[in-house]
PDB file of C-alpha atoms in Angstrom:
ATOM      1  CA  MET A 129     113.931  66.550  88.556  1.00  0.00           C
ATOM      2  CA  ARG A 130     110.654  66.829  86.642  1.00  0.00           C
ATOM      3  CA  ARG A 131     110.966  66.020  82.956  1.00  0.00           C
ATOM      4  CA  ASP A 132     109.968  68.561  80.342  1.00  0.00           C
ATOM      5  CA  PRO A 133     106.359  67.465  79.178  1.00  0.00           C
ATOM      6  CA  TRP A 134     106.942  68.765  75.649  1.00  0.00           C
ATOM      7  CA  GLN A 135     110.261  66.974  74.982  1.00  0.00           C
ATOM      8  CA  TRP A 136     109.000  63.481  74.146  1.00  0.00           C
ATOM      9  CA  ILE A 137     106.773  64.876  71.434  1.00  0.00           C
ATOM     10  CA  ALA A 138     109.261  67.359  70.233  1.00  0.00           C
ATOM     11  CA  ASN A 139     111.813  64.581  69.655  1.00  0.00           C
ATOM     12  CA  THR A 140     109.477  62.739  67.420  1.00  0.00           C
ATOM     13  CA  LEU A 141     108.784  65.725  64.968  1.00  0.00           C
ATOM     14  CA  GLY A 142     110.310  65.685  61.537  1.00  0.00           C
ATOM     15  CA  GLY A 143     109.867  69.444  60.935  1.00  0.00           C
ATOM     16  CA  PRO A 144     107.083  72.277  60.958  1.00  0.00           C
ATOM     17  CA  ALA A 145     104.560  70.241  59.197  1.00  0.00           C
ATOM     18  CA  ASN A 146     104.571  67.630  62.000  1.00  0.00           C
ATOM     19  CA  ALA A 147     104.545  70.312  64.701  1.00  0.00           C
ATOM     20  CA  ILE A 148     101.580  72.018  63.152  1.00  0.00           C
ATOM     21  CA  GLN A 149      99.633  68.809  63.093  1.00  0.00           C
ATOM     22  CA  TYR A 150     100.434  68.001  66.751  1.00  0.00           C
ATOM     23  CA  ALA A 151      99.843  71.508  68.006  1.00  0.00           C
ATOM     24  CA  CYS A 152      96.387  71.547  66.395  1.00  0.00           C
ATOM     25  CA  VAL A 153      95.579  68.113  67.616  1.00  0.00           C
ATOM     26  CA  LEU A 154      96.803  68.799  71.211  1.00  0.00           C
ATOM     27  CA  GLU A 155      94.789  71.953  71.399  1.00  0.00           C
ATOM     28  CA  ALA A 156      91.664  70.182  70.327  1.00  0.00           C
ATOM     29  CA  THR A 157      92.292  67.201  72.661  1.00  0.00           C
ATOM     30  CA  ALA A 158      92.708  69.311  75.804  1.00  0.00           C
ATOM     31  CA  PRO A 159      89.405  69.454  77.768  1.00  0.00           C
ATOM     32  CA  LYS A 160      89.224  73.287  77.509  1.00  0.00           C
ATOM     33  CA  ALA A 161      86.240  74.994  78.945  1.00  0.00           C
ATOM     34  CA  GLY A 162      83.589  75.615  76.196  1.00  0.00           C
ATOM     35  CA  ASN A 163      85.509  74.119  73.358  1.00  0.00           C
ATOM     36  CA  VAL A 164      85.201  70.998  71.314  1.00  0.00           C
ATOM     37  CA  HIS A 165      87.347  68.102  72.509  1.00  0.00           C
ATOM     38  CA  PRO A 166      86.986  64.231  72.050  1.00  0.00           C
ATOM     39  CA  VAL A 167      83.995  63.893  74.370  1.00  0.00           C
ATOM     40  CA  ALA A 168      82.343  67.395  73.667  1.00  0.00           C
ATOM     41  CA  LYS A 169      80.916  68.372  70.425  1.00  0.00           C
ATOM     42  CA  PHE A 170      78.850  71.128  68.896  1.00  0.00           C
ATOM     43  CA  ASP A 171      75.917  70.685  66.321  1.00  0.00           C
ATOM     44  CA  GLY A 172      77.786  70.102  63.049  1.00  0.00           C
ATOM     45  CA  LEU A 173      81.273  70.170  64.577  1.00  0.00           C
ATOM     46  CA  CYS A 174      83.135  67.418  66.363  1.00  0.00           C
ATOM     47  CA  PHE A 175      86.682  66.490  67.410  1.00  0.00           C
ATOM     48  CA  ALA A 176      87.243  64.502  64.170  1.00  0.00           C
ATOM     49  CA  ASP A 177      86.693  67.696  62.081  1.00  0.00           C
ATOM     50  CA  PHE A 178      89.641  69.282  64.092  1.00  0.00           C
ATOM     51  CA  VAL A 179      91.741  66.345  63.494  1.00  0.00           C
ATOM     52  CA  SER A 180      91.031  66.527  59.800  1.00  0.00           C
ATOM     53  CA  ALA A 181      91.735  70.231  59.720  1.00  0.00           C
ATOM     54  CA  ALA A 182      94.996  69.709  61.547  1.00  0.00           C
ATOM     55  CA  GLU A 183      96.176  67.480  58.719  1.00  0.00           C
ATOM     56  CA  ILE A 184      95.206  70.052  56.104  1.00  0.00           C
ATOM     57  CA  ALA A 185      96.919  72.950  58.048  1.00  0.00           C
ATOM     58  CA  ALA A 186     100.139  70.762  58.322  1.00  0.00           C
ATOM     59  CA  SER A 187     100.112  70.280  54.517  1.00  0.00           C
ATOM     60  CA  GLU A 188      99.031  73.798  53.311  1.00  0.00           C
ATOM     61  CA  LEU A 189     100.970  76.115  55.807  1.00  0.00           C
ATOM     62  CA  THR A 190     104.225  74.574  54.679  1.00  0.00           C
ATOM     63  CA  VAL A 191     104.005  74.825  50.959  1.00  0.00           C
ATOM     64  CA  ALA A 192     107.409  76.340  50.282  1.00  0.00           C
ATOM     65  CA  SER A 193     106.574  77.887  46.825  1.00  0.00           C
ATOM     66  CA  SER A 194     103.586  79.674  48.172  1.00  0.00           C
ATOM     67  CA  GLY A 195     103.076  83.040  49.696  1.00  0.00           C
ATOM     68  CA  LEU A 196     101.201  83.685  52.964  1.00  0.00           C
ATOM     69  CA  GLY A 197      97.777  84.551  51.463  1.00  0.00           C
ATOM     70  CA  ASP A 198      97.895  81.547  49.125  1.00  0.00           C
ATOM     71  CA  ARG A 199      98.704  79.151  51.991  1.00  0.00           C
ATOM     72  CA  VAL A 200      95.972  80.534  54.176  1.00  0.00           C
ATOM     73  CA  TYR A 201      93.347  80.610  51.363  1.00  0.00           C
ATOM     74  CA  SER A 202      94.168  77.004  50.307  1.00  0.00           C
ATOM     75  CA  LEU A 203      93.926  75.858  53.874  1.00  0.00           C
ATOM     76  CA  ILE A 204      90.455  77.434  54.329  1.00  0.00           C
ATOM     77  CA  GLU A 205      89.264  76.212  51.018  1.00  0.00           C
ATOM     78  CA  GLN A 206      90.144  72.624  51.695  1.00  0.00           C
ATOM     79  CA  THR A 207      89.052  72.715  55.251  1.00  0.00           C
ATOM     80  CA  ARG A 208      85.569  73.992  54.249  1.00  0.00           C
ATOM     81  CA  CYS A 209      85.429  71.291  51.666  1.00  0.00           C
ATOM     82  CA  LYS A 210      86.398  68.447  54.086  1.00  0.00           C
ATOM     83  CA  THR A 211      84.303  69.716  57.213  1.00  0.00           C
ATOM     84  CA  ASN A 212      81.785  72.126  55.747  1.00  0.00           C
ATOM     85  CA  THR A 213      82.521  74.559  58.453  1.00  0.00           C
ATOM     86  CA  ASN A 214      85.051  77.198  59.593  1.00  0.00           C
ATOM     87  CA  VAL A 215      87.186  75.195  61.913  1.00  0.00           C
ATOM     88  CA  ASN A 216      90.569  76.942  61.617  1.00  0.00           C
ATOM     89  CA  LEU A 217      90.548  80.473  60.222  1.00  0.00           C
ATOM     90  CA  GLY A 218      92.110  81.840  63.399  1.00  0.00           C
ATOM     91  CA  ILE A 219      94.767  79.186  63.573  1.00  0.00           C
ATOM     92  CA  ALA A 220      95.540  79.901  59.927  1.00  0.00           C
ATOM     93  CA  LEU A 221      95.820  83.467  60.394  1.00  0.00           C
ATOM     94  CA  LEU A 222      98.173  83.037  63.511  1.00  0.00           C
ATOM     95  CA  LEU A 223     100.223  80.143  62.322  1.00  0.00           C
ATOM     96  CA  GLY A 224     100.637  81.317  58.802  1.00  0.00           C
ATOM     97  CA  PRO A 225     103.101  84.223  59.463  1.00  0.00           C
ATOM     98  CA  ILE A 226     104.740  82.403  62.304  1.00  0.00           C
ATOM     99  CA  VAL A 227     105.435  79.328  60.262  1.00  0.00           C
ATOM    100  CA  LEU A 228     106.721  81.444  57.271  1.00  0.00           C
ATOM    101  CA  ALA A 229     108.952  83.498  59.556  1.00  0.00           C
ATOM    102  CA  GLU A 230     110.665  80.344  60.830  1.00  0.00           C
ATOM    103  CA  GLU A 231     110.950  78.962  57.395  1.00  0.00           C
ATOM    104  CA  GLN A 232     112.585  82.115  55.994  1.00  0.00           C
ATOM    105  CA  GLN A 233     114.616  83.269  58.890  1.00  0.00           C
ATOM    106  CA  ARG A 234     115.397  80.654  61.455  1.00  0.00           C
ATOM    107  CA  PRO A 235     119.147  79.934  61.273  1.00  0.00           C
ATOM    108  CA  ALA A 236     120.120  76.260  60.811  1.00  0.00           C
ATOM    109  CA  SER A 237     122.935  76.129  63.467  1.00  0.00           C
ATOM    110  CA  SER A 238     122.686  79.060  65.711  1.00  0.00           C
ATOM    111  CA  SER A 239     120.219  80.227  68.534  1.00  0.00           C
ATOM    112  CA  TRP A 240     116.743  81.165  67.872  1.00  0.00           C
ATOM    113  CA  THR A 241     114.844  83.045  70.734  1.00  0.00           C
ATOM    114  CA  LEU A 242     111.169  84.102  70.992  1.00  0.00           C
ATOM    115  CA  ASN A 243     112.430  87.648  70.423  1.00  0.00           C
ATOM    116  CA  ASP A 244     114.071  86.576  67.219  1.00  0.00           C
ATOM    117  CA  TRP A 245     110.892  84.816  66.099  1.00  0.00           C
ATOM    118  CA  ARG A 246     108.850  87.807  66.999  1.00  0.00           C
ATOM    119  CA  ASP A 247     110.943  90.058  64.904  1.00  0.00           C
ATOM    120  CA  ALA A 248     110.918  87.593  61.994  1.00  0.00           C
ATOM    121  CA  THR A 249     107.163  87.357  62.124  1.00  0.00           C
ATOM    122  CA  ALA A 250     106.824  91.113  62.145  1.00  0.00           C
ATOM    123  CA  ASN A 251     109.037  91.259  58.990  1.00  0.00           C
ATOM    124  CA  VAL A 252     106.773  88.698  57.353  1.00  0.00           C
ATOM    125  CA  LEU A 253     103.850  90.942  57.968  1.00  0.00           C
ATOM    126  CA  LEU A 254     105.671  94.093  56.621  1.00  0.00           C
ATOM    127  CA  SER A 255     106.425  92.266  53.421  1.00  0.00           C
ATOM    128  CA  ILE A 256     102.909  91.022  52.482  1.00  0.00           C
ATOM    129  CA  ASP A 257     102.487  92.325  48.882  1.00  0.00           C
ATOM    130  CA  LYS A 258      99.229  93.382  47.256  1.00  0.00           C
ATOM    131  CA  GLU A 259      98.586  89.968  45.682  1.00  0.00           C
ATOM    132  CA  GLN A 260      98.989  88.065  49.002  1.00  0.00           C
ATOM    133  CA  SER A 261      97.131  90.836  50.772  1.00  0.00           C
ATOM    134  CA  HIS A 262      94.150  90.243  48.504  1.00  0.00           C
ATOM    135  CA  ARG A 263      94.437  86.501  48.805  1.00  0.00           C
ATOM    136  CA  LEU A 264      94.240  86.846  52.747  1.00  0.00           C
ATOM    137  CA  GLY A 265      91.134  88.919  52.280  1.00  0.00           C
ATOM    138  CA  GLN A 266      89.569  86.175  50.145  1.00  0.00           C
ATOM    139  CA  ALA A 267      90.469  83.585  52.747  1.00  0.00           C
ATOM    140  CA  ILE A 268      88.765  85.519  55.496  1.00  0.00           C
ATOM    141  CA  ALA A 269      85.608  86.034  53.319  1.00  0.00           C
ATOM    142  CA  LYS A 270      85.534  82.355  52.312  1.00  0.00           C
ATOM    143  CA  ALA A 271      85.783  81.302  55.954  1.00  0.00           C
ATOM    144  CA  SER A 272      82.675  83.215  56.861  1.00  0.00           C
ATOM    145  CA  ALA A 273      83.737  83.742  60.344  1.00  0.00           C
ATOM    146  CA  GLY A 274      81.045  84.172  62.924  1.00  0.00           C
ATOM    147  CA  GLY A 275      79.778  87.486  64.154  1.00  0.00           C
ATOM    148  CA  ILE A 276      81.467  89.684  61.551  1.00  0.00           C
ATOM    149  CA  ASP A 277      78.505  92.130  61.119  1.00  0.00           C
ATOM    150  CA  GLY A 278      76.985  95.184  62.758  1.00  0.00           C
ATOM    151  CA  ASP A 279      79.585  96.859  64.770  1.00  0.00           C
ATOM    152  CA  TYR A 280      82.285  94.615  63.544  1.00  0.00           C
ATOM    153  CA  GLN A 281      81.953  95.904  60.070  1.00  0.00           C
ATOM    154  CA  PRO A 282      84.890  98.284  59.036  1.00  0.00           C
ATOM    155  CA  GLU A 283      84.015 101.901  58.661  1.00  0.00           C
ATOM    156  CA  ASP A 284      86.082 102.160  55.477  1.00  0.00           C
ATOM    157  CA  PRO A 285      84.214 100.141  52.736  1.00  0.00           C
ATOM    158  CA  SER A 286      87.558  99.365  51.068  1.00  0.00           C
ATOM    159  CA  LEU A 287      88.511  97.182  53.992  1.00  0.00           C
ATOM    160  CA  ASP A 288      85.331  94.985  54.003  1.00  0.00           C
ATOM    161  CA  VAL A 289      86.326  91.527  52.939  1.00  0.00           C
ATOM    162  CA  GLN A 290      82.793  90.739  51.985  1.00  0.00           C
ATOM    163  CA  SER A 291      83.067  93.142  48.975  1.00  0.00           C
ATOM    164  CA  LEU A 292      86.801  92.970  48.102  1.00  0.00           C
ATOM    165  CA  THR A 293      88.274  95.487  45.771  1.00  0.00           C
ATOM    166  CA  ASP A 294      91.712  95.653  44.192  1.00  0.00           C
ATOM    167  CA  SER A 295      92.658  98.292  46.696  1.00  0.00           C
ATOM    168  CA  PHE A 296      92.101  96.003  49.814  1.00  0.00           C
ATOM    169  CA  ASP A 297      95.004  96.006  52.236  1.00  0.00           C
ATOM    170  CA  VAL A 298      94.956  93.346  54.913  1.00  0.00           C
ATOM    171  CA  MET A 299      97.281  95.114  57.205  1.00  0.00           C
ATOM    172  CA  SER A 300      95.121  98.274  57.126  1.00  0.00           C
ATOM    173  CA  GLY A 301      92.098  96.080  57.800  1.00  0.00           C
ATOM    174  CA  MET A 302      93.938  94.597  60.786  1.00  0.00           C
ATOM    175  CA  ARG A 303      94.951  98.001  62.166  1.00  0.00           C
ATOM    176  CA  ALA A 304      91.480  99.124  61.876  1.00  0.00           C
ATOM    177  CA  ALA A 305      90.151  96.161  63.721  1.00  0.00           C
ATOM    178  CA  LYS A 306      92.737  95.887  66.451  1.00  0.00           C
ATOM    179  CA  ASP A 307      90.761  97.318  69.209  1.00  0.00           C
ATOM    180  CA  ARG A 308      87.965  94.705  68.789  1.00  0.00           C
ATOM    181  CA  ASP A 309      89.782  91.588  67.529  1.00  0.00           C
ATOM    182  CA  LEU A 310      92.633  89.718  69.284  1.00  0.00           C
ATOM    183  CA  ILE A 311      94.157  88.284  66.123  1.00  0.00           C
ATOM    184  CA  ALA A 312      93.976  91.563  64.185  1.00  0.00           C
ATOM    185  CA  ALA A 313      95.815  93.165  67.173  1.00  0.00           C
ATOM    186  CA  GLU A 314      98.728  90.740  66.738  1.00  0.00           C
ATOM    187  CA  TYR A 315      98.891  91.651  63.137  1.00  0.00           C
ATOM    188  CA  ALA A 316      98.852  95.382  63.911  1.00  0.00           C
ATOM    189  CA  ASN A 317     101.519  95.064  66.686  1.00  0.00           C
ATOM    190  CA  GLY A 318     103.870  92.586  65.082  1.00  0.00           C
ATOM    191  CA  PHE A 319     102.874  89.594  67.259  1.00  0.00           C
ATOM    192  CA  GLU A 320     104.309  91.384  70.265  1.00  0.00           C
ATOM    193  CA  SER A 321     101.769  90.213  72.719  1.00  0.00           C
ATOM    194  CA  PHE A 322     101.652  86.647  71.307  1.00  0.00           C
ATOM    195  CA  PHE A 323     105.480  86.056  71.924  1.00  0.00           C
ATOM    196  CA  ALA A 324     105.582  88.229  75.101  1.00  0.00           C
ATOM    197  CA  ASP A 325     102.413  86.928  76.912  1.00  0.00           C
ATOM    198  CA  VAL A 326     100.737  84.005  75.244  1.00  0.00           C
ATOM    199  CA  VAL A 327     103.498  81.680  74.750  1.00  0.00           C
ATOM    200  CA  PRO A 328     104.979  82.273  78.245  1.00  0.00           C
ATOM    201  CA  ILE A 329     101.435  81.575  79.752  1.00  0.00           C
ATOM    202  CA  VAL A 330     101.204  78.275  77.936  1.00  0.00           C
ATOM    203  CA  GLU A 331     104.819  77.333  78.897  1.00  0.00           C
ATOM    204  CA  ALA A 332     104.274  78.350  82.570  1.00  0.00           C
ATOM    205  CA  SER A 333     100.846  76.364  82.744  1.00  0.00           C
ATOM    206  CA  VAL A 334     102.295  73.195  81.379  1.00  0.00           C
ATOM    207  CA  ARG A 335     105.265  73.286  83.601  1.00  0.00           C
ATOM    208  CA  GLU A 336     103.063  74.043  86.697  1.00  0.00           C
ATOM    209  CA  THR A 337     100.813  71.075  86.052  1.00  0.00           C
ATOM    210  CA  GLY A 338     103.487  68.762  84.628  1.00  0.00           C
ATOM    211  CA  ASP A 339     101.152  67.584  81.945  1.00  0.00           C
ATOM    212  CA  LEU A 340     100.442  68.770  78.563  1.00  0.00           C
ATOM    213  CA  LEU A 341      96.666  68.444  78.396  1.00  0.00           C
ATOM    214  CA  SER A 342      96.052  69.850  81.853  1.00  0.00           C
ATOM    215  CA  GLY A 343      98.612  72.709  81.164  1.00  0.00           C
ATOM    216  CA  ILE A 344      96.828  73.605  78.052  1.00  0.00           C
ATOM    217  CA  SER A 345      93.491  73.649  79.628  1.00  0.00           C
ATOM    218  CA  LEU A 346      94.848  75.911  82.564  1.00  0.00           C
ATOM    219  CA  ALA A 347      96.483  78.213  80.101  1.00  0.00           C
ATOM    220  CA  HIS A 348      93.146  78.492  78.278  1.00  0.00           C
ATOM    221  CA  LEU A 349      91.546  79.753  81.514  1.00  0.00           C
ATOM    222  CA  ARG A 350      94.389  82.137  82.269  1.00  0.00           C
ATOM    223  CA  LEU A 351      94.143  83.660  78.766  1.00  0.00           C
ATOM    224  CA  LEU A 352      90.423  84.046  78.955  1.00  0.00           C
ATOM    225  CA  ALA A 353      90.649  85.772  82.357  1.00  0.00           C
ATOM    226  CA  ASP A 354      93.423  88.019  81.152  1.00  0.00           C
ATOM    227  CA  ARG A 355      92.284  88.855  77.660  1.00  0.00           C
ATOM    228  CA  GLY A 356      88.750  87.835  77.056  1.00  0.00           C
ATOM    229  CA  ASP A 357      87.746  86.405  73.704  1.00  0.00           C
ATOM    230  CA  SER A 358      86.982  88.266  70.565  1.00  0.00           C
ATOM    231  CA  LEU A 359      84.620  85.530  69.218  1.00  0.00           C
ATOM    232  CA  VAL A 360      82.544  85.740  72.284  1.00  0.00           C
ATOM    233  CA  ALA A 361      82.479  89.517  71.967  1.00  0.00           C
ATOM    234  CA  ARG A 362      81.510  89.483  68.405  1.00  0.00           C
ATOM    235  CA  LYS A 363      78.658  87.111  68.935  1.00  0.00           C
ATOM    236  CA  ASN A 364      77.387  88.372  72.254  1.00  0.00           C
ATOM    237  CA  GLY A 365      78.725  91.832  73.008  1.00  0.00           C
ATOM    238  CA  ARG A 366      81.300  93.145  75.279  1.00  0.00           C
ATOM    239  CA  GLU A 367      79.149  92.894  78.418  1.00  0.00           C
ATOM    240  CA  THR A 368      78.837  89.176  78.014  1.00  0.00           C
ATOM    241  CA  GLU A 369      82.608  88.926  77.247  1.00  0.00           C
ATOM    242  CA  GLN A 370      83.410  90.742  80.477  1.00  0.00           C
ATOM    243  CA  ASP A 371      81.097  88.223  82.412  1.00  0.00           C
ATOM    244  CA  VAL A 372      83.048  85.347  80.844  1.00  0.00           C
ATOM    245  CA  ARG A 373      86.331  86.835  81.872  1.00  0.00           C
ATOM    246  CA  GLN A 374      85.046  87.302  85.480  1.00  0.00           C
ATOM    247  CA  ARG A 375      83.879  83.655  85.644  1.00  0.00           C
ATOM    248  CA  ALA A 376      87.281  82.550  84.327  1.00  0.00           C
ATOM    249  CA  LYS A 377      88.942  84.519  87.048  1.00  0.00           C
ATOM    250  CA  ARG A 378      86.839  82.881  89.705  1.00  0.00           C
ATOM    251  CA  CYS A 379      87.834  79.447  88.460  1.00  0.00           C
ATOM    252  CA  LEU A 380      91.470  80.347  88.617  1.00  0.00           C
ATOM    253  CA  ASP A 381      90.828  81.698  92.142  1.00  0.00           C
ATOM    254  CA  ASP A 382      89.510  78.224  93.118  1.00  0.00           C
ATOM    255  CA  PHE A 383      92.429  76.532  91.314  1.00  0.00           C
ATOM    256  CA  GLU A 384      94.938  78.484  93.404  1.00  0.00           C
ATOM    257  CA  ARG A 385      92.901  78.005  96.562  1.00  0.00           C
ATOM    258  CA  THR A 386      92.880  74.236  96.265  1.00  0.00           C
ATOM    259  CA  GLY A 387      96.514  74.104  95.646  1.00  0.00           C
ATOM    260  CA  GLY A 388      96.350  73.363  91.954  1.00  0.00           C
ATOM    261  CA  LEU A 389      94.095  70.375  91.792  1.00  0.00           C
ATOM    262  CA  GLY A 390      93.565  69.072  88.221  1.00  0.00           C
ATOM    263  CA  THR A 391      91.486  71.477  86.129  1.00  0.00           C
ATOM    264  CA  GLY A 392      88.857  68.712  85.573  1.00  0.00           C
ATOM    265  CA  GLU A 393      88.467  68.210  89.281  1.00  0.00           C
ATOM    266  CA  LEU A 394      86.979  71.682  90.267  1.00  0.00           C
ATOM    267  CA  LYS A 395      83.365  72.235  90.439  1.00  0.00           C
ATOM    268  CA  SER A 396      83.733  75.795  89.290  1.00  0.00           C
ATOM    269  CA  ILE A 397      85.426  74.757  86.148  1.00  0.00           C
ATOM    270  CA  SER A 398      82.692  72.215  85.417  1.00  0.00           C
ATOM    271  CA  GLU A 399      80.069  74.836  85.961  1.00  0.00           C
ATOM    272  CA  PHE A 400      81.963  77.422  83.770  1.00  0.00           C
ATOM    273  CA  ASP A 401      82.279  74.771  81.072  1.00  0.00           C
ATOM    274  CA  ALA A 402      78.540  74.098  81.192  1.00  0.00           C
ATOM    275  CA  TYR A 403      77.830  77.846  80.995  1.00  0.00           C
ATOM    276  CA  LEU A 404      79.971  78.298  77.970  1.00  0.00           C
ATOM    277  CA  ARG A 405      78.126  75.524  76.159  1.00  0.00           C
ATOM    278  CA  SER A 406      74.671  76.997  76.782  1.00  0.00           C
ATOM    279  CA  GLU A 407      73.131  79.310  74.386  1.00  0.00           C
ATOM    280  CA  ALA A 408      73.693  77.031  71.370  1.00  0.00           C
ATOM    281  CA  HIS A 409      77.532  77.474  71.919  1.00  0.00           C
ATOM    282  CA  ARG A 410      77.455  81.113  71.182  1.00  0.00           C
ATOM    283  CA  LEU A 411      79.761  81.549  74.219  1.00  0.00           C
ATOM    284  CA  ASN A 412      82.476  79.211  72.602  1.00  0.00           C
ATOM    285  CA  PRO A 413      85.790  80.890  73.121  1.00  0.00           C
ATOM    286  CA  GLY A 414      87.183  79.996  69.954  1.00  0.00           C
ATOM    287  CA  THR A 415      89.736  82.771  69.519  1.00  0.00           C
ATOM    288  CA  THR A 416      91.507  81.778  72.744  1.00  0.00           C
ATOM    289  CA  ALA A 417      91.639  78.102  71.466  1.00  0.00           C
ATOM    290  CA  ASP A 418      93.331  79.501  68.299  1.00  0.00           C
ATOM    291  CA  PHE A 419      95.835  81.266  70.201  1.00  0.00           C
ATOM    292  CA  ILE A 420      96.597  78.096  72.239  1.00  0.00           C
ATOM    293  CA  ALA A 421      97.224  76.083  68.951  1.00  0.00           C
ATOM    294  CA  ALA A 422      99.606  78.636  67.761  1.00  0.00           C
ATOM    295  CA  ALA A 423     101.449  78.893  71.081  1.00  0.00           C
ATOM    296  CA  VAL A 424     101.713  75.062  71.274  1.00  0.00           C
ATOM    297  CA  TYR A 425     103.314  75.087  67.842  1.00  0.00           C
ATOM    298  CA  VAL A 426     106.010  77.501  69.030  1.00  0.00           C
ATOM    299  CA  CYS A 427     106.575  75.552  72.304  1.00  0.00           C
ATOM    300  CA  LEU A 428     107.259  72.453  70.367  1.00  0.00           C
ATOM    301  CA  ARG A 429     109.484  74.052  67.643  1.00  0.00           C
ATOM    302  CA  MET A 430     111.574  75.766  70.296  1.00  0.00           C
ATOM    303  CA  ARG A 431     112.683  72.323  71.410  1.00  0.00           C
ATOM    304  CA  GLY A 432     113.139  71.113  67.847  1.00  0.00           C
TER     305      GLY A 432
END
């Protein structure tokens, strides 16, 4: 019987902070197409930046006395100070409510399912008050996420994080952006797709490959093919994003046709990786990587 690839690491974890750090480092270590990993870097951004950011995330997302907005803002502030770039806004926005939901609502001695976690996360989002909402807006603005201009500016000026007002409501902003941003869609829909689709894809891919890093890389391809990537769309347009999806699908077809050779052994995946690294890395599927990190955290904690 094949051993569970997650269990060895899960057994070493002392709690959520350890799981956050491991999840972020595992995501960054896996040789995912188009992303930074130990032997692939961007101008001004390398694997060491993600390792530093992982340590900061572990610390700042588990400050028990802080609200969601305060945690995310502090994480972004310290990460920018350490790495001088936006490494983990998406990870912070995804992991923030997930970690807080577990902290507040996971029972100590009874079962905890993905559905329980989804409901708890939705409750966290419903309970965001005015102060924490404003703080989240400040965090998003401070991160200076790529491609938030032009068609990606909100129609309602009160939802623009670049000119925050006291009336800013982060959940209204997320609902307004849900059709053009995958993370916003999770906020708008109570993390329904994350727990119903993303986590099971990561679980299934790791189980199928029998290896964490190969499974994470395969899951990344599957998510790209299925959902596209909002960072790619913001920077390059929907037509280019659709092209990325189709290329990811062809890679998966090759993977299935060869009987599941390692993702690094297929020429089509190597060519896809090279394509995503062209155009000064404007095709980097960073949103998908953020979802991977959050899903890896959940996979580890479900075994904790």
